PDB file of C-alpha atoms and ligand atoms in Angstrom:
ATOM      1  CA  MET A 904      23.841 -21.919  -0.637  1.00  0.00           C
ATOM      2  CA  ARG A 905      26.455 -20.185   1.082  1.00  0.00           C
ATOM      3  CA  HIS A 906      29.600 -21.214   3.069  1.00  0.00           C
ATOM      4  CA  GLY A 907      31.975 -19.231   4.573  1.00  0.00           C
ATOM      5  CA  ALA A 908      32.597 -16.642   6.708  1.00  0.00           C
ATOM      6  CA  ALA A 909      29.651 -15.009   6.859  1.00  0.00           C
ATOM      7  CA  HIS A 910      26.860 -14.767   9.609  1.00  0.00           C
ATOM      8  CA  GLY A 911      23.984 -15.752   9.039  1.00  0.00           C
ATOM      9  CA  TRP A 912      20.639 -15.861  11.750  1.00  0.00           C
ATOM     10  CA  ILE A 913      16.940 -16.136  12.365  1.00  0.00           C
ATOM     11  CA  GLU A 914      14.427 -12.745  13.008  1.00  0.00           C
ATOM     12  CA  VAL A 915      10.997 -13.542  13.312  1.00  0.00           C
ATOM     13  CA  VAL A 916       8.397 -10.532  12.698  1.00  0.00           C
ATOM     14  CA  ALA A 917       4.503 -11.625  14.995  1.00  0.00           C
ATOM     15  CA  GLY A 918       1.058 -10.815  15.539  1.00  0.00           C
ATOM     16  CA  VAL A 919      -1.985 -10.320  14.586  1.00  0.00           C
ATOM     17  CA  MET A 920      -3.646  -9.525  10.856  1.00  0.00           C
ATOM     18  CA  PHE A 921      -2.860  -5.749  10.387  1.00  0.00           C
ATOM     19  CA  SER A 922      -0.693  -5.625  13.150  1.00  0.00           C
ATOM     20  CA  GLY A 923       1.786  -4.208  10.312  1.00  0.00           C
ATOM     21  CA  LYS A 924       3.937  -7.491  10.011  1.00  0.00           C
ATOM     22  CA  SER A 925       4.363  -7.169   6.236  1.00  0.00           C
ATOM     23  CA  GLU A 926       5.536  -2.858   6.412  1.00  0.00           C
ATOM     24  CA  GLU A 927       7.767  -4.030   9.422  1.00  0.00           C
ATOM     25  CA  LEU A 928       9.187  -6.315   6.589  1.00  0.00           C
ATOM     26  CA  ILE A 929       9.202  -4.073   3.151  1.00  0.00           C
ATOM     27  CA  ARG A 930      11.076  -1.908   5.494  1.00  0.00           C
ATOM     28  CA  ARG A 931      13.733  -4.384   6.394  1.00  0.00           C
ATOM     29  CA  ILE A 932      13.469  -5.591   3.204  1.00  0.00           C
ATOM     30  CA  ARG A 933      14.746  -1.437   2.274  1.00  0.00           C
ATOM     31  CA  ARG A 934      16.789  -1.151   4.320  1.00  0.00           C
ATOM     32  CA  ALA A 935      18.025  -4.614   3.415  1.00  0.00           C
ATOM     33  CA  LEU A 936      18.526  -3.219  -0.126  1.00  0.00           C
ATOM     34  CA  ILE A 937      19.706   0.867   0.538  1.00  0.00           C
ATOM     35  CA  ALA A 938      23.245  -1.877   1.935  1.00  0.00           C
ATOM     36  CA  GLY A 939      23.368  -3.149  -0.945  1.00  0.00           C
ATOM     37  CA  ARG A 940      22.312  -6.309  -0.342  1.00  0.00           C
ATOM     38  CA  ARG A 941      21.622  -9.782  -2.429  1.00  0.00           C
ATOM     39  CA  VAL A 942      18.327  -9.882  -1.564  1.00  0.00           C
ATOM     40  CA  GLN A 943      14.713 -13.342  -2.201  1.00  0.00           C
ATOM     41  CA  LEU A 944      11.641 -12.602  -1.080  1.00  0.00           C
ATOM     42  CA  PHE A 945       8.918 -15.120  -1.027  1.00  0.00           C
ATOM     43  CA  LYS A 946       5.681 -15.823   0.289  1.00  0.00           C
ATOM     44  CA  SER A 947       3.059 -18.430   0.769  1.00  0.00           C
ATOM     45  CA  HIS A 948       0.711 -19.322  -2.590  1.00  0.00           C
ATOM     46  CA  LEU A 949      -2.520 -19.177  -0.086  1.00  0.00           C
ATOM     47  CA  ASP A 950      -2.119 -15.420  -0.090  1.00  0.00           C
ATOM     48  CA  ASP A 951      -2.975 -13.469  -3.409  1.00  0.00           C
ATOM     49  CA  ARG A 952      -2.849 -10.323  -1.366  1.00  0.00           C
ATOM     50  CA  TYR A 953      -0.493  -8.780  -3.441  1.00  0.00           C
ATOM     51  CA  GLY A 954      -2.138 -10.049  -6.042  1.00  0.00           C
ATOM     52  CA  GLY A 955       1.357 -11.596  -7.716  1.00  0.00           C
ATOM     53  CA  GLN A 956       2.083  -7.986  -8.322  1.00  0.00           C
ATOM     54  CA  PHE A 957       4.349  -7.669  -4.909  1.00  0.00           C
ATOM     55  CA  GLN A 958       7.191  -5.567  -5.522  1.00  0.00           C
ATOM     56  CA  ILE A 959       9.586  -3.815  -3.350  1.00  0.00           C
ATOM     57  CA  SER A 960      12.116  -1.589  -4.840  1.00  0.00           C
ATOM     58  CA  SER A 961      14.792   1.177  -3.190  1.00  0.00           C
ATOM     59  CA  HIS A 962      15.134   4.935  -3.866  1.00  0.00           C
ATOM     60  CA  ASP A 963      18.244   3.083  -6.683  1.00  0.00           C
ATOM     61  CA  GLY A 964      15.948   1.721  -8.270  1.00  0.00           C
ATOM     62  CA  ARG A 965      16.862  -2.076  -7.235  1.00  0.00           C
ATOM     63  CA  GLN A 966      13.553  -3.954  -7.111  1.00  0.00           C
ATOM     64  CA  VAL A 967      12.660  -7.383  -5.415  1.00  0.00           C
ATOM     65  CA  ASP A 968       9.277  -9.467  -6.594  1.00  0.00           C
ATOM     66  CA  ALA A 969       7.543 -11.813  -3.306  1.00  0.00           C
ATOM     67  CA  GLU A 970       8.428 -15.025  -5.423  1.00  0.00           C
ATOM     68  CA  PRO A 971       4.651 -17.501  -4.437  1.00  0.00           C
ATOM     69  CA  VAL A 972       6.115 -20.766  -2.789  1.00  0.00           C
ATOM     70  CA  SER A 973       3.076 -23.161  -1.988  1.00  0.00           C
ATOM     71  CA  ASN A 974       6.221 -24.890   0.550  1.00  0.00           C
ATOM     72  CA  SER A 975       9.185 -25.260   2.403  1.00  0.00           C
ATOM     73  CA  VAL A 976      11.424 -27.672   0.202  1.00  0.00           C
ATOM     74  CA  GLN A 977       9.797 -25.416  -3.364  1.00  0.00           C
ATOM     75  CA  LEU A 978      11.096 -22.841  -1.109  1.00  0.00           C
ATOM     76  CA  ALA A 979      14.364 -23.922   0.179  1.00  0.00           C
ATOM     77  CA  GLU A 980      15.191 -24.535  -4.058  1.00  0.00           C
ATOM     78  CA  LYS A 981      14.291 -21.225  -5.233  1.00  0.00           C
ATOM     79  CA  VAL A 982      16.806 -19.604  -2.882  1.00  0.00           C
ATOM     80  CA  ASP A 983      20.638 -18.822  -5.177  1.00  0.00           C
ATOM     81  CA  ALA A 984      23.918 -19.848  -4.117  1.00  0.00           C
ATOM     82  CA  ASP A 985      24.753 -15.714  -3.870  1.00  0.00           C
ATOM     83  CA  THR A 986      21.393 -14.438  -1.833  1.00  0.00           C
ATOM     84  CA  GLN A 987      22.298 -12.264   1.224  1.00  0.00           C
ATOM     85  CA  VAL A 988      19.212 -11.657   2.858  1.00  0.00           C
ATOM     86  CA  VAL A 989      15.570 -14.489   2.451  1.00  0.00           C
ATOM     87  CA  ALA A 990      12.333 -12.785   3.769  1.00  0.00           C
ATOM     88  CA  ILE A 991       9.478 -14.845   3.765  1.00  0.00           C
ATOM     89  CA  ASP A 992       5.884 -13.462   4.352  1.00  0.00           C
ATOM     90  CA  GLU A 993       3.003 -15.360   5.535  1.00  0.00           C
ATOM     91  CA  ALA A 994       4.544 -17.937   7.011  1.00  0.00           C
ATOM     92  CA  GLN A 995       2.367 -19.678   9.073  1.00  0.00           C
ATOM     93  CA  PHE A 996       1.499 -21.096   5.589  1.00  0.00           C
ATOM     94  CA  LEU A 997       4.526 -23.730   5.143  1.00  0.00           C
ATOM     95  CA  ASP A 998       4.732 -26.265   6.499  1.00  0.00           C
ATOM     96  CA  ASP A 999       6.605 -27.100   9.955  1.00  0.00           C
ATOM     97  CA  GLY A1000       9.644 -28.106   7.167  1.00  0.00           C
ATOM     98  CA  ILE A1001      10.129 -24.756   6.833  1.00  0.00           C
ATOM     99  CA  CYS A1002      12.309 -25.345  10.229  1.00  0.00           C
ATOM    100  CA  GLU A1003      14.887 -26.533   9.154  1.00  0.00           C
ATOM    101  CA  VAL A1004      15.143 -24.900   5.785  1.00  0.00           C
ATOM    102  CA  VAL A1005      15.501 -20.974   7.617  1.00  0.00           C
ATOM    103  CA  ASP A1006      17.616 -23.164   9.748  1.00  0.00           C
ATOM    104  CA  ALA A1007      20.147 -24.481   6.766  1.00  0.00           C
ATOM    105  CA  LEU A1008      20.174 -21.043   5.652  1.00  0.00           C
ATOM    106  CA  ALA A1009      21.449 -19.394   8.526  1.00  0.00           C
ATOM    107  CA  ASP A1010      23.726 -21.070   9.019  1.00  0.00           C
ATOM    108  CA  ALA A1011      25.093 -21.265   5.638  1.00  0.00           C
ATOM    109  CA  GLY A1012      25.425 -17.395   6.289  1.00  0.00           C
ATOM    110  CA  MET A1013      22.221 -15.606   5.470  1.00  0.00           C
ATOM    111  CA  ARG A1014      19.820 -13.510   7.245  1.00  0.00           C
ATOM    112  CA  VAL A1015      16.137 -15.016   7.006  1.00  0.00           C
ATOM    113  CA  ILE A1016      13.282 -12.461   7.458  1.00  0.00           C
ATOM    114  CA  VAL A1017       9.995 -14.452   8.259  1.00  0.00           C
ATOM    115  CA  ALA A1018       6.543 -12.732   9.019  1.00  0.00           C
ATOM    116  CA  GLY A1019       3.443 -14.268   9.888  1.00  0.00           C
ATOM    117  CA  THR A1020       0.204 -14.599  11.955  1.00  0.00           C
ATOM    118  CA  ASP A1021       1.380 -16.910  15.389  1.00  0.00           C
ATOM    119  CA  MET A1022      -1.755 -17.692  16.368  1.00  0.00           C
ATOM    120  CA  ASP A1023      -5.071 -19.051  14.638  1.00  0.00           C
ATOM    121  CA  PHE A1024      -8.592 -17.822  14.678  1.00  0.00           C
ATOM    122  CA  ARG A1025      -8.342 -19.989  18.050  1.00  0.00           C
ATOM    123  CA  GLY A1026      -5.947 -17.691  19.714  1.00  0.00           C
ATOM    124  CA  GLU A1027      -3.718 -20.674  19.458  1.00  0.00           C
ATOM    125  CA  PRO A1028       0.097 -21.296  17.413  1.00  0.00           C
ATOM    126  CA  PHE A1029       0.058 -20.921  14.180  1.00  0.00           C
ATOM    127  CA  GLY A1030       1.354 -23.537  11.600  1.00  0.00           C
ATOM    128  CA  PRO A1031       5.301 -23.579  11.769  1.00  0.00           C
ATOM    129  CA  MET A1032       5.553 -20.153  13.599  1.00  0.00           C
ATOM    130  CA  GLY A1033       4.987 -21.273  17.209  1.00  0.00           C
ATOM    131  CA  LEU A1034       9.042 -23.854  15.826  1.00  0.00           C
ATOM    132  CA  LEU A1035      10.222 -20.705  14.306  1.00  0.00           C
ATOM    133  CA  LEU A1036       9.998 -17.966  16.911  1.00  0.00           C
ATOM    134  CA  ALA A1037      11.285 -21.002  19.445  1.00  0.00           C
ATOM    135  CA  ARG A1038      14.169 -21.035  16.879  1.00  0.00           C
ATOM    136  CA  ALA A1039      15.058 -17.245  16.196  1.00  0.00           C
ATOM    137  CA  GLU A1040      17.632 -14.957  18.251  1.00  0.00           C
ATOM    138  CA  ARG A1041      15.666 -12.379  17.109  1.00  0.00           C
ATOM    139  CA  ILE A1042      11.504 -11.737  17.863  1.00  0.00           C
ATOM    140  CA  ASP A1043       9.361  -8.453  17.202  1.00  0.00           C
ATOM    141  CA  LYS A1044       5.731  -9.708  18.230  1.00  0.00           C
ATOM    142  CA  LEU A1045       3.650  -6.828  17.371  1.00  0.00           C
ATOM    143  CA  SER A1046      -0.152  -5.755  17.616  1.00  0.00           C
ATOM    144  CA  ALA A1047      -2.388  -4.104  15.486  1.00  0.00           C
ATOM    145  CA  ILE A1048      -6.027  -2.088  17.287  1.00  0.00           C
ATOM    146  CA  CYS A1049      -8.743  -3.755  18.979  1.00  0.00           C
ATOM    147  CA  VAL A1050     -12.056  -2.148  16.439  1.00  0.00           C
ATOM    148  CA  VAL A1051     -13.834  -3.227  19.305  1.00  0.00           C
ATOM    149  CA  CYS A1052     -11.839  -1.133  21.983  1.00  0.00           C
ATOM    150  CA  GLY A1053      -9.383   0.587  20.353  1.00  0.00           C
ATOM    151  CA  ASP A1054      -6.920  -1.112  22.848  1.00  0.00           C
ATOM    152  CA  PRO A1055      -4.244  -3.458  21.228  1.00  0.00           C
ATOM    153  CA  ALA A1056      -4.896  -6.627  19.701  1.00  0.00           C
ATOM    154  CA  THR A1057      -2.940  -9.992  19.754  1.00  0.00           C
ATOM    155  CA  LYS A1058      -5.796 -12.492  18.821  1.00  0.00           C
ATOM    156  CA  ASN A1059      -7.889 -12.368  15.211  1.00  0.00           C
ATOM    157  CA  GLN A1060     -11.225 -13.137  15.610  1.00  0.00           C
ATOM    158  CA  ARG A1061     -13.173 -14.653  12.694  1.00  0.00           C
ATOM    159  CA  LEU A1062     -16.151 -14.052  11.446  1.00  0.00           C
ATOM    160  CA  ILE A1063     -19.232 -15.685   9.311  1.00  0.00           C
ATOM    161  CA  ASP A1064     -22.253 -13.254   8.555  1.00  0.00           C
ATOM    162  CA  GLY A1065     -20.967 -11.506  10.520  1.00  0.00           C
ATOM    163  CA  LYS A1066     -20.461 -13.196  13.306  1.00  0.00           C
ATOM    164  CA  PRO A1067     -18.615 -14.692  16.311  1.00  0.00           C
ATOM    165  CA  ALA A1068     -16.885 -18.284  14.539  1.00  0.00           C
ATOM    166  CA  PRO A1069     -16.697 -21.609  16.268  1.00  0.00           C
ATOM    167  CA  ALA A1070     -13.342 -23.036  16.736  1.00  0.00           C
ATOM    168  CA  GLU A1071     -14.372 -25.717  15.301  1.00  0.00           C
ATOM    169  CA  GLY A1072     -13.897 -24.245  12.453  1.00  0.00           C
ATOM    170  CA  PRO A1073     -10.669 -25.420   9.344  1.00  0.00           C
ATOM    171  CA  THR A1074      -7.310 -22.921  10.491  1.00  0.00           C
ATOM    172  CA  ILE A1075      -7.218 -22.247   7.203  1.00  0.00           C
ATOM    173  CA  GLN A1076     -10.489 -21.349   4.416  1.00  0.00           C
ATOM    174  CA  VAL A1077      -9.411 -20.557   1.347  1.00  0.00           C
ATOM    175  CA  GLY A1078     -11.780 -18.535  -0.651  1.00  0.00           C
ATOM    176  CA  GLY A1079     -14.046 -18.008   2.280  1.00  0.00           C
ATOM    177  CA  ALA A1080     -17.225 -15.949   2.867  1.00  0.00           C
ATOM    178  CA  GLU A1081     -15.641 -15.044   6.628  1.00  0.00           C
ATOM    179  CA  SER A1082     -14.167 -12.382   7.585  1.00  0.00           C
ATOM    180  CA  TYR A1083     -11.364 -11.537  10.411  1.00  0.00           C
ATOM    181  CA  GLU A1084     -11.038  -8.032  12.288  1.00  0.00           C
ATOM    182  CA  ALA A1085      -7.756  -7.565  15.080  1.00  0.00           C
ATOM    183  CA  ARG A1086      -9.336  -7.821  18.627  1.00  0.00           C
ATOM    184  CA  CYS A1087      -8.235  -7.580  22.249  1.00  0.00           C
ATOM    185  CA  ARG A1088      -7.577 -11.194  25.304  1.00  0.00           C
ATOM    186  CA  ARG A1089     -10.878  -8.483  25.714  1.00  0.00           C
ATOM    187  CA  CYS A1090     -13.496  -8.444  22.774  1.00  0.00           C
ATOM    188  CA  HIS A1091     -11.763 -11.824  21.065  1.00  0.00           C
ATOM    189  CA  GLU A1092     -14.059 -14.590  20.861  1.00  0.00           C
ATOM    190  CA  VAL A1093     -14.665 -17.961  20.365  1.00  0.00           C
ATOM    191  CA  PRO A1094     -17.221 -19.733  21.036  1.00  0.00           C
ATOM    192  CA  LYS A1095     -15.888 -22.842  21.721  1.00  0.00           C
ATOM    193  CA  ARG A1096     -13.775 -22.027  23.664  1.00  0.00           C
ATOM    194  CA  ASP A1097     -15.960 -20.306  26.217  1.00  0.00           C
ATOM    195  CA  ARG A1098     -17.644 -24.874  26.324  1.00  0.00           C
ATOM    196  CA  ALA A1099     -14.061 -25.333  27.179  1.00  0.00           C
ATOM    197  CA  GLN A1100     -13.624 -22.986  30.357  1.00  0.00           C
ATOM    198  CA  GLY A1101     -16.999 -23.840  31.454  1.00  0.00           C
ATOM    199  CA  GLU A1102     -16.010 -27.266  31.739  1.00  0.00           C
ATOM    200  CA  LEU A1103     -12.561 -25.597  33.145  1.00  0.00           C
ATOM    201  CA  GLY A1104     -15.053 -24.908  36.235  1.00  0.00           C
ATOM    202  CA  LEU A1105     -13.475 -20.995  34.935  1.00  0.00           C
ATOM    203  CA  GLY A1106     -15.042 -18.415  33.664  1.00  0.00           C
ATOM    204  CA  ALA A1107     -17.506 -18.727  36.813  1.00  0.00           C
ATOM    205  CA  GLY A1108     -15.935 -14.844  38.646  1.00  0.00           C
ATOM    206  CA  GLU A1109     -12.798 -13.722  38.689  1.00  0.00           C
ATOM    207  CA  PRO A1110      -9.168 -16.409  39.355  1.00  0.00           C
ATOM    208  CA  GLY A1111      -9.237 -17.793  42.816  1.00  0.00           C
ATOM    209  CA  ALA A1112     -12.503 -16.400  44.167  1.00  0.00           C
TER     210      ALA A1112
HETATM  211  P1  ADP B 453      -0.125  -7.314   8.388  1.00  0.00           P
HETATM  212  O1  ADP B 453       1.164  -7.835   7.950  1.00  0.00           O
HETATM  213  O2  ADP B 453      -0.379  -7.329   9.768  1.00  0.00           O
HETATM  214  O3  ADP B 453      -1.180  -8.459   8.229  1.00  0.00           O
HETATM  215  P2  ADP B 453       0.221  -5.366   6.748  1.00  0.00           P
HETATM  216  O4  ADP B 453       1.281  -4.904   7.078  1.00  0.00           O
HETATM  217  O5  ADP B 453      -0.510  -5.463   5.521  1.00  0.00           O
HETATM  218  O6  ADP B 453      -0.141  -5.995   8.342  1.00  0.00           O
HETATM  219  O7  ADP B 453      -1.141  -4.018   7.360  1.00  0.00           O
HETATM  220  C1  ADP B 453      -0.688  -2.903   8.475  1.00  0.00           C
HETATM  221  C2  ADP B 453      -1.742  -1.506   8.406  1.00  0.00           C
HETATM  222  O8  ADP B 453      -2.576  -1.700   8.067  1.00  0.00           O
HETATM  223  C3  ADP B 453      -1.843  -0.449   9.278  1.00  0.00           C
HETATM  224  O9  ADP B 453      -0.851   0.352   8.593  1.00  0.00           O
HETATM  225  C4  ADP B 453      -2.966  -0.148   9.575  1.00  0.00           C
HETATM  226  O10 ADP B 453      -2.905   1.400   8.490  1.00  0.00           O
HETATM  227  C5  ADP B 453      -3.916  -0.717   8.584  1.00  0.00           C
HETATM  228  N1  ADP B 453      -5.465  -1.383   9.609  1.00  0.00           N
HETATM  229  C6  ADP B 453      -6.461  -1.693   9.324  1.00  0.00           C
HETATM  230  N2  ADP B 453      -7.111  -1.743   9.915  1.00  0.00           N
HETATM  231  C7  ADP B 453      -6.322  -2.221  11.315  1.00  0.00           C
HETATM  232  C8  ADP B 453      -6.779  -1.972  12.744  1.00  0.00           C
HETATM  233  N3  ADP B 453      -7.259  -2.652  13.277  1.00  0.00           N
HETATM  234  N4  ADP B 453      -5.255  -1.790  13.745  1.00  0.00           N
HETATM  235  C9  ADP B 453      -3.964  -1.749  12.598  1.00  0.00           C
HETATM  236  N5  ADP B 453      -4.360  -1.196  11.293  1.00  0.00           N
HETATM  237  C10 ADP B 453      -5.050  -1.505  10.719  1.00  0.00           C
HETATM  238 ZN1   ZN B 454     -10.864  -4.839  22.427  1.00  0.00          ZN
END
């Protein structure tokens, strides 16, 4: 890690799936490359969207490859001492230790850009994302488009065989048959939550009615 006068910070790009977090991360990395910064990009090994081929290039031909990591310790080990910008995609899949790691990197003068889905399919904080949002100097929360009604979407809808998945399922399903949609609060369905609302005496009318 680099010490000295450099000024580091943490920025988080959060939001629902399909909200353009990866696009925004790529945009920021491209601009960092244009600025001549030394950049490293990491992604969780649980995410295979990139198929091991993920590269970001600048117009002057410089290139950044995404390095897969399985936990925060591994990520910390892979950061080179002379790196100036550390970008992390799909941070929701990492352990809570990532908070200390990104804090240390920022303290050492690095700009740390973290992208991740901040809510799981139930609408609860996903992995370390809530803690990362609390530590960040800058937060951008992106929305997608609700596939049901066309309003801005803020929630991840998990579907199994095309039907809303119950809240009891695991937060991370690897290789499962489920699929995901971006939905707004009104169109988001988590079967157990409806029951919980019933127990709380909610959902039987307008709030305060
Ligand atoms: P994220 O990293 O947040 O999952 P990506 O950057 O991978 O998002 O993808 C964003 C792109 O996904 C959008 O630019 C758009 O082309 C596409 N997309 C697919 N479904 C939707 C949706 N429901 N709402 C918005 N964009 C969508
Ligand atoms: Zn909707």
